[in-house]
Coordinates of C-alpha atoms and ligand atoms in Angstrom, one line a residue:
M229 CA -0.1 -0.1 -0.1
P230 CA 1.7 3.5 -0.7
P231 CA 2.6 5.4 2.2
G232 CA -0.2 8.2 3.2
T233 CA 0.8 11.5 2.5
A234 CA -0.4 14.5 5.1
N235 CA -1.1 17.9 4.1
K236 CA 2.2 19.8 6.0
R237 CA 1.0 23.9 5.4
S238 CA 1.1 24.8 8.6
G239 CA 1.0 28.5 10.3
P240 CA -1.9 31.2 10.5
W241 CA -3.4 29.5 7.5
G242 CA -3.9 26.3 8.5
P243 CA -6.9 26.2 10.4
E244 CA -8.1 22.9 12.2
P245 CA -10.5 21.4 9.6
N246 CA -14.1 21.7 9.9
L247 CA -13.8 17.5 10.1
P248 CA -11.4 17.0 12.7
D249 CA -11.9 13.5 13.2
Y250 CA -13.4 11.1 9.8
D251 CA -14.7 7.9 11.9
M252 CA -16.0 9.5 14.7
S253 CA -18.2 12.2 12.1
C254 CA -19.5 8.9 10.1
A255 CA -20.5 7.3 13.0
S256 CA -22.7 10.8 14.2
F257 CA -23.6 12.5 10.7
C258 CA -27.1 13.0 10.3
W259 CA -28.2 15.1 7.1
D260 CA -30.6 16.6 9.8
D261 CA -27.7 18.6 10.9
A262 CA -27.1 20.0 7.5
A263 CA -31.1 21.2 7.2
R264 CA -30.5 22.9 10.9
E265 CA -27.7 24.8 9.8
L266 CA -29.3 26.3 6.4
D267 CA -31.7 29.3 7.0
W268 CA -34.8 28.0 5.2
L269 CA -37.3 30.7 3.7
P270 CA -38.9 33.1 5.8
D271 CA -42.6 31.9 7.1
G272 CA -42.2 28.5 6.4
K273 CA -42.1 28.8 2.8
G274 CA -39.7 26.1 2.3
L275 CA -36.4 26.0 1.0
N276 CA -34.4 27.6 -1.9
I277 CA -30.5 27.1 -2.9
A278 CA -30.3 31.4 -3.9
H279 CA -31.6 32.2 -0.7
E280 CA -29.1 30.2 1.3
A281 CA -26.3 31.4 -1.0
V282 CA -27.4 35.0 -1.5
D283 CA -30.3 36.0 0.6
R284 CA -29.3 35.0 3.7
H285 CA -25.8 36.8 3.7
A286 CA -27.3 40.0 2.5
E287 CA -28.1 43.0 4.7
T288 CA -26.3 41.3 7.6
P289 CA -22.8 42.4 8.5
T290 CA -21.7 39.2 5.8
G291 CA -23.5 41.3 3.2
N292 CA -20.7 43.7 2.2
R293 CA -18.0 40.9 2.2
L294 CA -16.9 40.0 -1.6
A295 CA -19.0 37.1 -3.0
I296 CA -17.4 36.7 -6.5
R297 CA -14.2 38.6 -7.6
W298 CA -14.7 38.5 -11.8
L299 CA -11.3 38.5 -13.6
G300 CA -11.8 39.9 -17.1
R301 CA -9.8 38.6 -19.9
E302 CA -7.9 41.5 -20.4
D303 CA -7.5 42.5 -17.1
A304 CA -10.6 44.2 -15.8
V305 CA -11.9 43.1 -12.5
L306 CA -15.3 43.2 -11.0
D307 CA -16.0 42.7 -7.6
F308 CA -19.6 42.0 -6.3
T309 CA -20.6 41.5 -2.5
Y310 CA -23.4 39.2 -1.1
N311 CA -25.7 42.4 -1.2
D312 CA -24.5 43.5 -4.9
L313 CA -25.4 39.5 -5.9
K314 CA -28.9 39.9 -3.9
R315 CA -29.9 43.1 -5.9
L316 CA -28.4 41.8 -9.1
T317 CA -30.0 38.4 -8.9
N318 CA -33.6 39.7 -7.7
R319 CA -33.4 41.9 -11.1
F320 CA -33.1 39.0 -13.0
A321 CA -35.8 37.4 -11.2
N322 CA -37.9 40.4 -11.9
V323 CA -36.8 40.1 -15.9
L324 CA -38.0 36.9 -16.1
Q325 CA -41.2 37.9 -14.3
R326 CA -41.9 40.2 -16.7
L327 CA -41.7 37.8 -20.1
G328 CA -44.3 35.8 -18.5
S329 CA -41.6 32.9 -17.3
G330 CA -42.4 31.1 -13.8
R331 CA -42.2 27.7 -11.6
A332 CA -40.1 25.1 -13.4
D333 CA -39.7 26.5 -16.9
T334 CA -36.1 25.9 -17.8
I335 CA -33.4 28.8 -18.5
C336 CA -30.1 28.0 -20.2
T337 CA -26.9 29.7 -20.0
L338 CA -24.4 29.8 -23.3
T339 CA -21.9 32.3 -22.5
G340 CA -18.2 31.9 -21.1
R341 CA -17.6 32.8 -17.5
I342 CA -18.9 36.2 -17.6
P343 CA -21.2 37.9 -14.6
E344 CA -24.3 37.7 -16.4
L345 CA -23.9 34.0 -16.3
Y346 CA -23.8 34.1 -12.3
T347 CA -26.7 36.7 -12.1
T348 CA -28.9 34.2 -14.4
A349 CA -27.9 30.7 -12.5
L350 CA -29.3 32.3 -9.1
G351 CA -32.0 34.6 -10.2
T352 CA -33.5 31.6 -11.9
L353 CA -33.5 29.9 -9.0
K354 CA -35.0 32.5 -6.6
N355 CA -37.9 32.9 -9.7
A356 CA -38.3 28.6 -8.7
G357 CA -36.9 28.3 -12.3
V358 CA -34.8 25.3 -13.7
F359 CA -30.9 26.5 -14.4
C360 CA -29.5 24.9 -17.3
P361 CA -26.1 25.8 -18.4
L362 CA -24.5 25.0 -21.7
F363 CA -20.8 24.4 -22.1
S364 CA -19.8 27.4 -24.7
A365 CA -17.4 25.2 -26.5
Y366 CA -20.1 23.1 -28.1
G367 CA -21.0 23.5 -31.8
P368 CA -24.5 23.9 -33.1
E369 CA -25.6 19.9 -32.8
P370 CA -25.0 19.5 -29.0
V371 CA -26.8 22.9 -28.3
F372 CA -29.5 22.1 -30.4
Q373 CA -29.8 18.8 -28.9
R374 CA -29.5 20.0 -25.2
L375 CA -32.0 23.3 -25.7
S376 CA -34.4 21.2 -27.1
R377 CA -34.8 18.1 -25.0
G378 CA -34.1 20.4 -22.1
D379 CA -37.6 22.5 -23.1
A380 CA -35.5 25.7 -22.7
R381 CA -38.1 28.4 -22.2
V382 CA -35.3 31.6 -22.1
L383 CA -32.1 31.5 -23.1
V384 CA -28.8 33.9 -21.9
T385 CA -26.1 34.2 -24.6
T386 CA -24.2 36.8 -26.8
E387 CA -25.1 37.9 -29.9
S388 CA -22.4 35.5 -31.8
H389 CA -23.1 32.4 -29.9
Y390 CA -26.6 33.1 -31.0
R391 CA -26.0 33.6 -35.1
Q392 CA -24.1 30.7 -35.4
K393 CA -25.1 27.9 -32.9
V394 CA -29.2 28.8 -32.0
A395 CA -30.4 30.9 -35.3
P396 CA -30.0 28.2 -37.3
F397 CA -32.6 25.6 -35.5
A398 CA -34.6 28.2 -34.0
K399 CA -37.8 27.3 -35.7
Q400 CA -37.1 23.8 -34.3
L401 CA -37.1 25.0 -30.9
P402 CA -40.6 26.3 -30.5
K403 CA -40.9 26.3 -26.9
L404 CA -38.0 28.8 -26.7
R405 CA -39.9 32.2 -26.2
H406 CA -36.8 34.8 -25.6
V407 CA -33.2 35.1 -26.2
L408 CA -31.6 37.4 -24.0
L409 CA -27.9 38.6 -25.4
V410 CA -25.4 40.2 -22.9
D411 CA -23.7 42.4 -25.7
I412 CA -25.9 44.1 -27.2
E413 CA -27.8 47.4 -26.0
E414 CA -31.0 47.7 -27.7
H415 CA -33.8 45.2 -28.6
L416 CA -33.6 43.0 -32.0
G417 CA -37.1 42.2 -31.9
E418 CA -39.8 40.9 -29.7
T419 CA -38.1 37.6 -28.9
L420 CA -34.2 38.5 -29.3
L421 CA -33.7 41.1 -26.5
S422 CA -31.4 43.1 -24.6
F423 CA -30.1 41.3 -21.5
P424 CA -28.5 44.7 -20.2
K425 CA -31.9 46.8 -21.1
M426 CA -34.0 44.5 -19.4
M427 CA -32.1 44.4 -15.9
S428 CA -32.0 48.1 -15.9
E429 CA -35.3 48.3 -16.1
A430 CA -35.8 45.6 -13.4
E431 CA -36.6 46.2 -9.7
D432 CA -34.5 45.7 -6.9
A433 CA -37.0 43.9 -4.8
F434 CA -37.8 40.3 -5.6
T435 CA -39.7 38.0 -2.9
I436 CA -39.0 34.3 -3.6
P437 CA -42.2 32.3 -4.2
P438 CA -42.4 29.2 -2.1
T439 CA -39.8 26.5 -3.1
S440 CA -39.9 23.2 -1.8
P441 CA -36.8 21.1 -1.1
E442 CA -38.0 18.9 -3.8
D443 CA -38.9 21.3 -6.3
V444 CA -36.8 20.8 -9.1
A445 CA -33.6 23.5 -9.5
L446 CA -31.0 22.4 -11.7
L447 CA -30.6 20.3 -14.8
H448 CA -27.6 19.3 -15.9
F449 CA -26.6 17.6 -19.1
T450 CA -24.6 14.6 -19.3
S451 CA -23.6 11.8 -22.2
G452 CA -24.3 8.7 -22.5
T453 CA -22.6 5.2 -24.3
A454 CA -25.8 5.0 -26.1
G455 CA -28.5 7.4 -27.5
M456 CA -28.6 11.3 -27.0
P457 CA -27.4 13.6 -23.8
K458 CA -29.8 12.7 -20.5
G459 CA -30.8 15.5 -18.7
A460 CA -29.9 15.1 -15.1
V461 CA -32.6 16.8 -12.8
H462 CA -31.9 18.0 -9.2
V463 CA -33.8 19.5 -6.8
H464 CA -33.4 22.3 -4.1
K465 CA -32.4 20.0 -1.3
A466 CA -29.2 19.3 -3.0
V467 CA -28.2 22.0 -1.0
F468 CA -27.6 20.1 1.9
T469 CA -25.1 18.1 -0.1
H470 CA -23.2 21.6 -1.6
Y471 CA -23.2 22.8 1.9
M472 CA -21.9 19.6 4.2
T473 CA -19.2 18.8 1.3
G474 CA -18.0 22.8 1.2
K475 CA -17.6 22.2 5.1
Y476 CA -16.1 18.5 5.5
V477 CA -14.2 18.4 2.1
L478 CA -13.3 21.5 0.4
D479 CA -12.7 22.9 4.2
F480 CA -14.1 26.5 3.7
H481 CA -13.6 28.8 6.6
P482 CA -14.2 32.4 7.0
G483 CA -11.9 34.4 5.4
D484 CA -11.2 31.9 2.8
V485 CA -10.6 32.8 -1.2
F486 CA -11.7 30.0 -3.0
W487 CA -11.1 29.3 -6.9
C488 CA -12.9 26.4 -8.6
T489 CA -11.5 26.5 -12.3
A490 CA -14.1 24.3 -13.7
D491 CA -16.7 25.9 -16.5
P492 CA -20.2 26.3 -14.9
G493 CA -21.1 24.6 -18.2
W494 CA -20.4 21.9 -16.3
V495 CA -21.9 20.2 -13.2
T496 CA -18.7 20.9 -10.8
G497 CA -18.7 25.1 -12.0
V498 CA -21.9 25.2 -11.0
S499 CA -21.8 22.7 -7.4
Y500 CA -18.8 24.1 -6.7
G501 CA -17.9 27.0 -9.1
I502 CA -21.5 28.9 -7.7
I503 CA -23.2 27.2 -5.3
S504 CA -21.1 26.0 -2.4
P505 CA -18.8 28.8 -1.7
L506 CA -21.5 31.0 -1.6
L507 CA -23.4 29.3 1.1
H508 CA -19.8 29.3 3.2
A509 CA -19.9 33.3 2.6
V510 CA -16.4 32.6 1.4
T511 CA -15.0 34.9 -1.7
S512 CA -14.9 33.1 -5.0
I513 CA -12.5 33.8 -7.6
V514 CA -14.3 33.6 -11.4
D515 CA -11.7 34.1 -14.1
E516 CA -12.9 34.0 -17.4
A517 CA -9.8 33.5 -19.6
D518 CA -8.6 30.0 -20.4
F519 CA -6.0 28.0 -18.7
D520 CA -2.6 29.8 -18.8
A521 CA 0.5 28.6 -16.3
V522 CA 1.5 31.7 -15.9
R523 CA -1.6 33.5 -15.2
W524 CA -2.8 30.9 -13.1
C525 CA 0.4 31.4 -11.0
R526 CA -0.5 35.1 -10.8
I527 CA -4.4 34.8 -9.7
L528 CA -2.8 32.6 -7.0
E529 CA -0.7 34.9 -5.7
S530 CA -2.6 38.1 -6.3
Q531 CA -5.7 37.2 -5.2
K532 CA -4.1 35.3 -2.5
V533 CA -6.4 31.9 -3.1
S534 CA -6.4 29.7 -0.3
I535 CA -8.3 27.1 -1.4
W536 CA -8.2 25.8 -5.2
Y537 CA -10.1 23.3 -6.9
T538 CA -9.3 22.5 -9.9
T539 CA -8.7 19.4 -12.6
P540 CA -6.2 16.4 -13.5
T541 CA -6.0 17.8 -16.9
A542 CA -4.8 21.2 -15.8
I543 CA -2.7 19.7 -13.1
R544 CA -0.4 17.7 -15.7
R545 CA -0.3 20.4 -18.2
L546 CA 1.6 22.2 -15.2
M547 CA 3.3 19.2 -14.5
H548 CA 4.4 19.3 -18.4
L549 CA 6.0 22.4 -18.4
K550 CA 9.6 22.0 -18.8
Q551 CA 9.7 25.5 -16.1
W552 CA 7.3 25.5 -13.1
P553 CA 6.8 29.5 -13.3
C554 CA 5.5 29.2 -9.9
V555 CA 8.6 29.4 -7.8
Q556 CA 8.5 33.0 -8.8
Y557 CA 5.3 33.8 -7.1
D558 CA 4.7 33.5 -3.4
L559 CA 1.4 30.8 -3.0
S560 CA 1.9 30.4 0.9
R561 CA -1.6 31.5 1.3
L562 CA -2.5 28.3 -0.7
R563 CA -3.6 25.9 2.2
L564 CA -5.5 22.8 0.2
V565 CA -5.8 21.8 -3.2
H566 CA -8.4 19.8 -4.4
S567 CA -9.0 17.8 -7.7
V568 CA -11.8 16.1 -9.5
G569 CA -13.0 14.8 -12.7
E570 CA -10.5 12.1 -14.0
P571 CA -8.0 9.7 -12.0
L572 CA -5.6 11.5 -10.2
H573 CA -2.1 9.6 -10.3
P574 CA 0.2 9.4 -7.7
E575 CA 2.6 11.3 -9.4
A576 CA 0.7 14.3 -9.9
V577 CA -0.3 14.1 -5.6
R578 CA 3.9 14.1 -5.4
W579 CA 4.0 16.9 -7.7
G580 CA 1.7 19.3 -5.8
E581 CA 4.0 18.7 -2.8
E582 CA 6.9 19.6 -4.8
A583 CA 5.7 22.5 -6.9
L584 CA 3.0 23.9 -4.5
G585 CA 4.3 22.6 -1.0
L586 CA 0.7 20.9 -0.6
P587 CA -0.1 17.4 -1.7
I588 CA -3.5 17.3 -3.7
H589 CA -6.2 15.9 -2.6
D590 CA -8.6 14.0 -4.9
N591 CA -12.2 13.5 -4.6
W592 CA -14.8 11.8 -6.6
W593 CA -18.2 12.3 -7.7
Q594 CA -20.5 12.8 -11.2
T595 CA -23.2 14.7 -12.6
E596 CA -25.8 12.1 -10.8
T597 CA -24.6 12.7 -7.6
G598 CA -25.0 16.4 -7.6
G599 CA -22.2 16.9 -4.9
I600 CA -18.9 15.0 -4.0
M601 CA -19.7 11.9 -2.3
I602 CA -16.0 10.0 -2.0
A603 CA -12.8 12.6 -0.9
N604 CA -9.1 12.6 0.3
F605 CA -10.5 15.0 3.5
P606 CA -8.1 17.6 4.7
C607 CA -7.8 15.8 8.4
M608 CA -6.5 12.2 6.9
D609 CA -3.3 11.2 5.2
I610 CA -3.9 11.4 1.5
R611 CA -3.2 7.8 -0.4
P612 CA -2.1 8.9 -3.7
G613 CA -3.9 7.5 -6.4
S614 CA -7.0 6.7 -4.4
M615 CA -10.4 8.9 -4.5
G616 CA -10.6 8.3 -1.0
R617 CA -12.9 7.6 1.5
P618 CA -17.1 8.3 1.3
L619 CA -18.6 11.5 2.7
P620 CA -20.1 10.7 6.4
G621 CA -23.7 10.2 5.8
I622 CA -22.8 8.2 2.3
E623 CA -23.0 4.5 1.7
A624 CA -20.7 3.2 -1.2
A625 CA -20.0 -0.3 -2.0
V626 CA -18.1 -2.5 -4.6
V627 CA -21.1 -4.4 -6.1
R628 CA -20.9 -7.1 -8.6
R629 CA -23.8 -8.4 -11.0
A630 CA -24.7 -12.1 -10.6
D631 CA -25.7 -14.2 -13.3
A632 CA -29.0 -13.6 -12.4
G633 CA -28.8 -10.1 -12.5
E634 CA -29.0 -9.7 -8.8
I635 CA -26.5 -7.3 -7.7
Q636 CA -23.8 -8.5 -4.6
V637 CA -22.0 -6.8 -2.6
V638 CA -18.2 -7.6 -2.6
A639 CA -16.9 -8.0 1.0
E640 CA -13.2 -8.7 0.3
P641 CA -10.9 -5.9 -0.3
D642 CA -9.1 -5.3 -3.2
V643 CA -11.7 -6.7 -5.5
Q644 CA -12.5 -4.9 -8.6
G645 CA -16.3 -4.4 -9.0
E646 CA -19.0 -1.5 -9.8
L647 CA -19.2 1.7 -7.8
A648 CA -22.5 1.7 -6.0
L649 CA -23.9 4.4 -3.5
R650 CA -27.1 3.6 -1.3
P651 CA -30.1 6.0 -2.6
G652 CA -31.3 9.0 -0.7
W653 CA -28.6 11.1 -0.5
P654 CA -30.1 15.1 -1.2
S655 CA -28.3 15.6 -4.1
M656 CA -29.1 12.4 -5.6
F657 CA -30.7 13.3 -9.5
R658 CA -34.3 12.9 -8.9
G659 CA -34.6 11.5 -12.6
Y660 CA -33.6 12.1 -16.0
L661 CA -35.9 14.5 -18.2
H662 CA -38.3 12.5 -20.1
E663 CA -36.6 9.5 -19.8
E664 CA -38.0 7.6 -17.0
E665 CA -36.9 4.0 -18.2
R666 CA -33.3 5.0 -18.9
Y667 CA -33.3 6.2 -15.0
K668 CA -34.7 2.8 -13.4
K669 CA -31.9 1.4 -14.9
C670 CA -29.3 3.0 -12.7
F671 CA -31.0 1.3 -9.8
A672 CA -30.9 -2.5 -8.7
G673 CA -31.1 -4.2 -5.8
G674 CA -31.1 -1.0 -3.6
W675 CA -28.5 0.3 -4.9
Y676 CA -27.6 3.6 -7.5
L677 CA -25.1 2.0 -9.9
T678 CA -22.4 4.6 -10.7
G679 CA -20.5 3.0 -14.1
D680 CA -17.9 3.4 -12.6
L681 CA -15.3 0.1 -11.6
V682 CA -13.2 0.7 -8.8
R683 CA -11.7 -1.7 -5.5
R684 CA -11.9 -0.7 -2.2
D685 CA -8.5 -1.4 0.3
K686 CA -9.2 -2.8 3.7
D687 CA -9.2 0.5 5.1
G688 CA -12.4 2.0 3.3
Y689 CA -10.0 3.7 0.5
F690 CA -11.5 3.8 -3.2
W691 CA -9.4 3.7 -5.9
F692 CA -10.7 4.3 -9.9
I693 CA -10.0 1.6 -12.2
G694 CA -11.9 2.8 -15.4
R695 CA -15.5 3.1 -16.7
A696 CA -17.5 0.2 -17.0
D697 CA -19.0 1.5 -20.1
D698 CA -17.7 3.5 -23.0
I699 CA -18.4 6.9 -22.2
I700 CA -14.9 9.0 -22.9
K701 CA -13.5 11.2 -20.4
S702 CA -11.3 14.6 -22.5
A703 CA -10.2 16.7 -20.2
G704 CA -12.3 16.1 -17.8
H705 CA -15.2 16.6 -20.0
M706 CA -17.7 13.6 -20.7
V707 CA -18.4 13.2 -24.1
G708 CA -20.3 10.5 -25.5
P709 CA -19.6 8.4 -28.6
F710 CA -23.2 8.3 -29.6
E711 CA -23.4 11.7 -30.1
V712 CA -20.0 11.7 -32.1
E713 CA -20.9 9.1 -34.2
S714 CA -24.3 10.3 -35.2
A715 CA -22.4 13.8 -36.5
L716 CA -20.0 12.1 -38.5
M717 CA -22.7 9.7 -39.9
E718 CA -24.4 12.9 -41.3
H719 CA -21.3 13.3 -43.7
P720 CA -22.1 11.9 -47.2
A721 CA -19.0 9.6 -47.5
V722 CA -19.3 7.9 -44.2
A723 CA -20.9 4.3 -43.9
E724 CA -20.3 3.5 -40.2
A725 CA -18.4 5.5 -37.3
A726 CA -17.5 4.4 -34.2
V727 CA -15.8 6.6 -31.3
I728 CA -13.5 5.6 -28.6
G729 CA -11.1 7.5 -25.9
K730 CA -7.5 7.2 -26.6
P731 CA -5.3 7.9 -23.9
D732 CA -3.6 10.6 -24.0
A733 CA -0.8 12.5 -21.9
I734 CA -2.3 15.7 -21.3
S735 CA -6.4 15.2 -21.3
G736 CA -6.5 11.8 -19.8
E737 CA -8.4 10.9 -23.4
L738 CA -8.5 12.0 -26.6
V739 CA -11.8 11.8 -29.1
K740 CA -10.5 9.1 -31.6
A741 CA -13.3 8.2 -34.5
F742 CA -12.5 5.5 -36.6
V743 CA -14.9 5.3 -39.8
A744 CA -16.0 3.3 -42.8
L745 CA -16.6 4.5 -46.2
K746 CA -19.2 4.0 -48.6
S747 CA -18.5 3.0 -52.0
G748 CA -17.1 5.4 -53.8
F749 CA -15.1 7.1 -51.7
E750 CA -11.2 6.1 -50.7
P751 CA -9.5 7.2 -47.8
A752 CA -7.5 10.4 -48.2
D753 CA -6.3 13.3 -46.0
D754 CA -8.1 15.0 -47.7
L755 CA -10.7 13.7 -46.8
R756 CA -9.7 12.7 -43.0
L757 CA -9.6 16.7 -42.8
E758 CA -12.7 17.3 -44.6
L759 CA -14.7 15.0 -41.9
M760 CA -12.6 16.5 -39.1
A761 CA -13.6 20.0 -40.2
F762 CA -17.6 18.7 -40.6
A763 CA -17.5 17.2 -37.2
W764 CA -15.8 20.8 -35.5
K765 CA -18.2 22.9 -37.0
R766 CA -21.3 20.4 -35.8
L767 CA -20.0 19.6 -32.8
G768 CA -17.5 22.3 -31.1
S769 CA -13.9 21.7 -30.0
A770 CA -15.1 20.4 -26.5
V771 CA -16.7 17.7 -28.4
A772 CA -15.7 16.9 -32.0
P773 CA -12.8 13.8 -32.6
K774 CA -8.8 15.0 -32.7
E775 CA -8.2 11.9 -34.7
I776 CA -10.1 10.0 -37.6
E777 CA -8.6 6.6 -38.9
F778 CA -10.3 4.7 -41.7
R779 CA -11.2 1.1 -41.6
S780 CA -12.8 -0.9 -44.6
T781 CA -15.1 -2.3 -42.1
L782 CA -15.8 -1.9 -38.2
P783 CA -15.7 -4.8 -35.8
K784 CA -19.1 -6.0 -34.7
N785 CA -21.2 -8.6 -32.7
K786 CA -23.5 -11.2 -33.7
A787 CA -26.1 -8.8 -33.4
G788 CA -24.5 -6.4 -35.9
K789 CA -23.6 -4.1 -33.0
I790 CA -20.6 -1.8 -33.4
M791 CA -17.8 -3.2 -30.8
R792 CA -16.3 0.2 -29.8
R793 CA -14.2 -1.9 -27.0
F794 CA -12.5 -4.2 -29.8
L795 CA -11.0 -1.0 -31.0
K796 CA -10.2 0.6 -28.2
A797 CA -8.6 -2.5 -27.4
G798 CA -6.3 -2.2 -30.4
E799 CA -5.7 1.3 -29.5
L800 CA -4.3 0.2 -26.1
G801 CA -2.2 -2.6 -27.6
L802 CA -3.9 -5.6 -25.9
T803 CA -3.7 -8.9 -27.2
E804 CA -7.1 -11.3 -28.0
G805 CA -6.7 -12.7 -24.5
D806 CA -6.6 -9.4 -22.9
L807 CA -10.0 -8.6 -24.5
S808 CA -12.2 -11.3 -22.2
T809 CA -10.5 -8.7 -19.4
L810 CA -13.0 -6.2 -21.2
E811 CA -16.4 -6.1 -20.0
A812 CA -19.1 -7.9 -22.6
E813 CA -21.3 -5.7 -24.6
Ligands
LIG1091 P1 -19.1 13.9 -14.6 O1 -20.9 13.4 -14.4 O2 -19.0 14.4 -16.1 O3 -18.8 14.7 -13.6 O4 -18.5 12.7 -14.9 C1 -18.4 11.5 -13.9 C2 -17.2 10.6 -14.2 O5 -15.9 11.6 -13.8 C3 -17.4 9.6 -13.1 O6 -18.2 8.4 -12.7 C4 -16.1 9.2 -13.3 O7 -15.5 8.1 -14.1 C5 -15.1 10.2 -13.7 N1 -15.0 10.9 -12.0 C6 -14.7 11.9 -11.9 N2 -14.0 12.1 -10.6 C7 -12.9 11.1 -10.5 C8 -12.2 10.8 -9.8 N3 -11.4 11.5 -8.8 N4 -11.3 9.5 -10.1 C9 -11.5 9.1 -11.3 N5 -12.6 9.2 -12.1 C10 -13.4 10.1 -11.5

């Protein structure tokens, strides 16, 4: 077993962890404690995430505290206190009311990390609507799929995103009533409106209507292996998990400056890039720009970041630099570094110790779980390469499906199986929108089956092995092979396509497509480039394949289904014998 690695940062920036004794907390934990520590709406009107995140701090001594510091691409800085956030999100809630949008309506964003995104997210929740972020690097096809499947009623975006990605499909989106453009001053029509103008005309005051803990609050699309993306539905009660994980895992203390580098187009960027730090009244840094090693070091130093939540891809990018720029920067304020989204290899944990003076704390969760489920908590030694132990209040197990289909819990340590969670935690997804069967299939024998293969050691630490299905994790982003294959199949030269994740030193996996051509077409570099451009235009940079290989035929099983795993095995250099270790389709 690898030795444990302790977080050695001490001094004024090393407060006692909020969870000082893991075993004791597990024994005594109760979700009602989270319920008691939150505020709830006045007059028994229920529970609302935006009230807990913003309004309960506003107009108290905390109200003037910095809630969000936004760093623009070109070095602009905008500060928002809790009082500012209350006023802005009230205004946006009033904008929605004026547009006739109310309870349970889906409000989407398609923007980069700009202040309007944060106002929209929290204002939507105040208006009892459902916030659904779309990643701005998606191309027109993924945007259309999500707007359409999510029943979007209002979209907040920029003029260029609208013209390139939404306007071509506007007629096929009858439920989309209004588009609010953040970068125009005057309305362009009855449905194409100026966000700033609407905001400037809105009232500052807003009363949150009653919202129950089980009212839908968030819709996050995630990719599946077969079929189009699934909309995971989350409710206001998820705030219990956002709160407890902020307390126990991220270890927020008063005065902390927190930087979550995840984009709010993905679940981490909402649960931890927006909600969780606000619940704890700490300051969040939002950087509009993309990854840049020197910029990032400068931000860590100049903003005095004390807790940093990032991804293995970003850490690997830093590790691969010939010269790590942070030696020139004072990062002594940093006391905790967390990582999520993909496996964090032991070298990365150790690199953290050398380069940052801190080990990196890995944690595990997924869109469906709504919040962190397994973590290397600040109070315990890290086992480099392990995802850690379950959050108090979470029952996690390694399970196996027996021949008859029933679920068996694997009791012995260090045996591979599927990671399962006992349903009932507050941020558990409540459904896949409009797809009840798909939702039901995630549960069996009293467990939620995560689709991840893991093992658990004798001390209860979980170790990630791989996905049980064909989902690709590229730079921390889920990519569904079916969505990519469907786009490629629209090209007149393509007869069949199969898409896999190919191991990559930086992004973890890159999207690789195998293509069989229709008769009359010959494999050629020009055609490969044409297909790459074709896919890129439809899918966007986050999803489109980075490599395309031509094959005369693609491997199939007896039922004629393409066996992506055989292609993947070839890519990994596995032999025929090794294939038996891969899951059957
Ligand atoms: P998403 O739903 O996009 O957040 O992706 C969730 C998936 O990312 C999980 O089911 C895992 O396959 C993977 N994942 C998340 N965190 C980790 C981690 N710490 N180690 C390994 N894989 C992870």
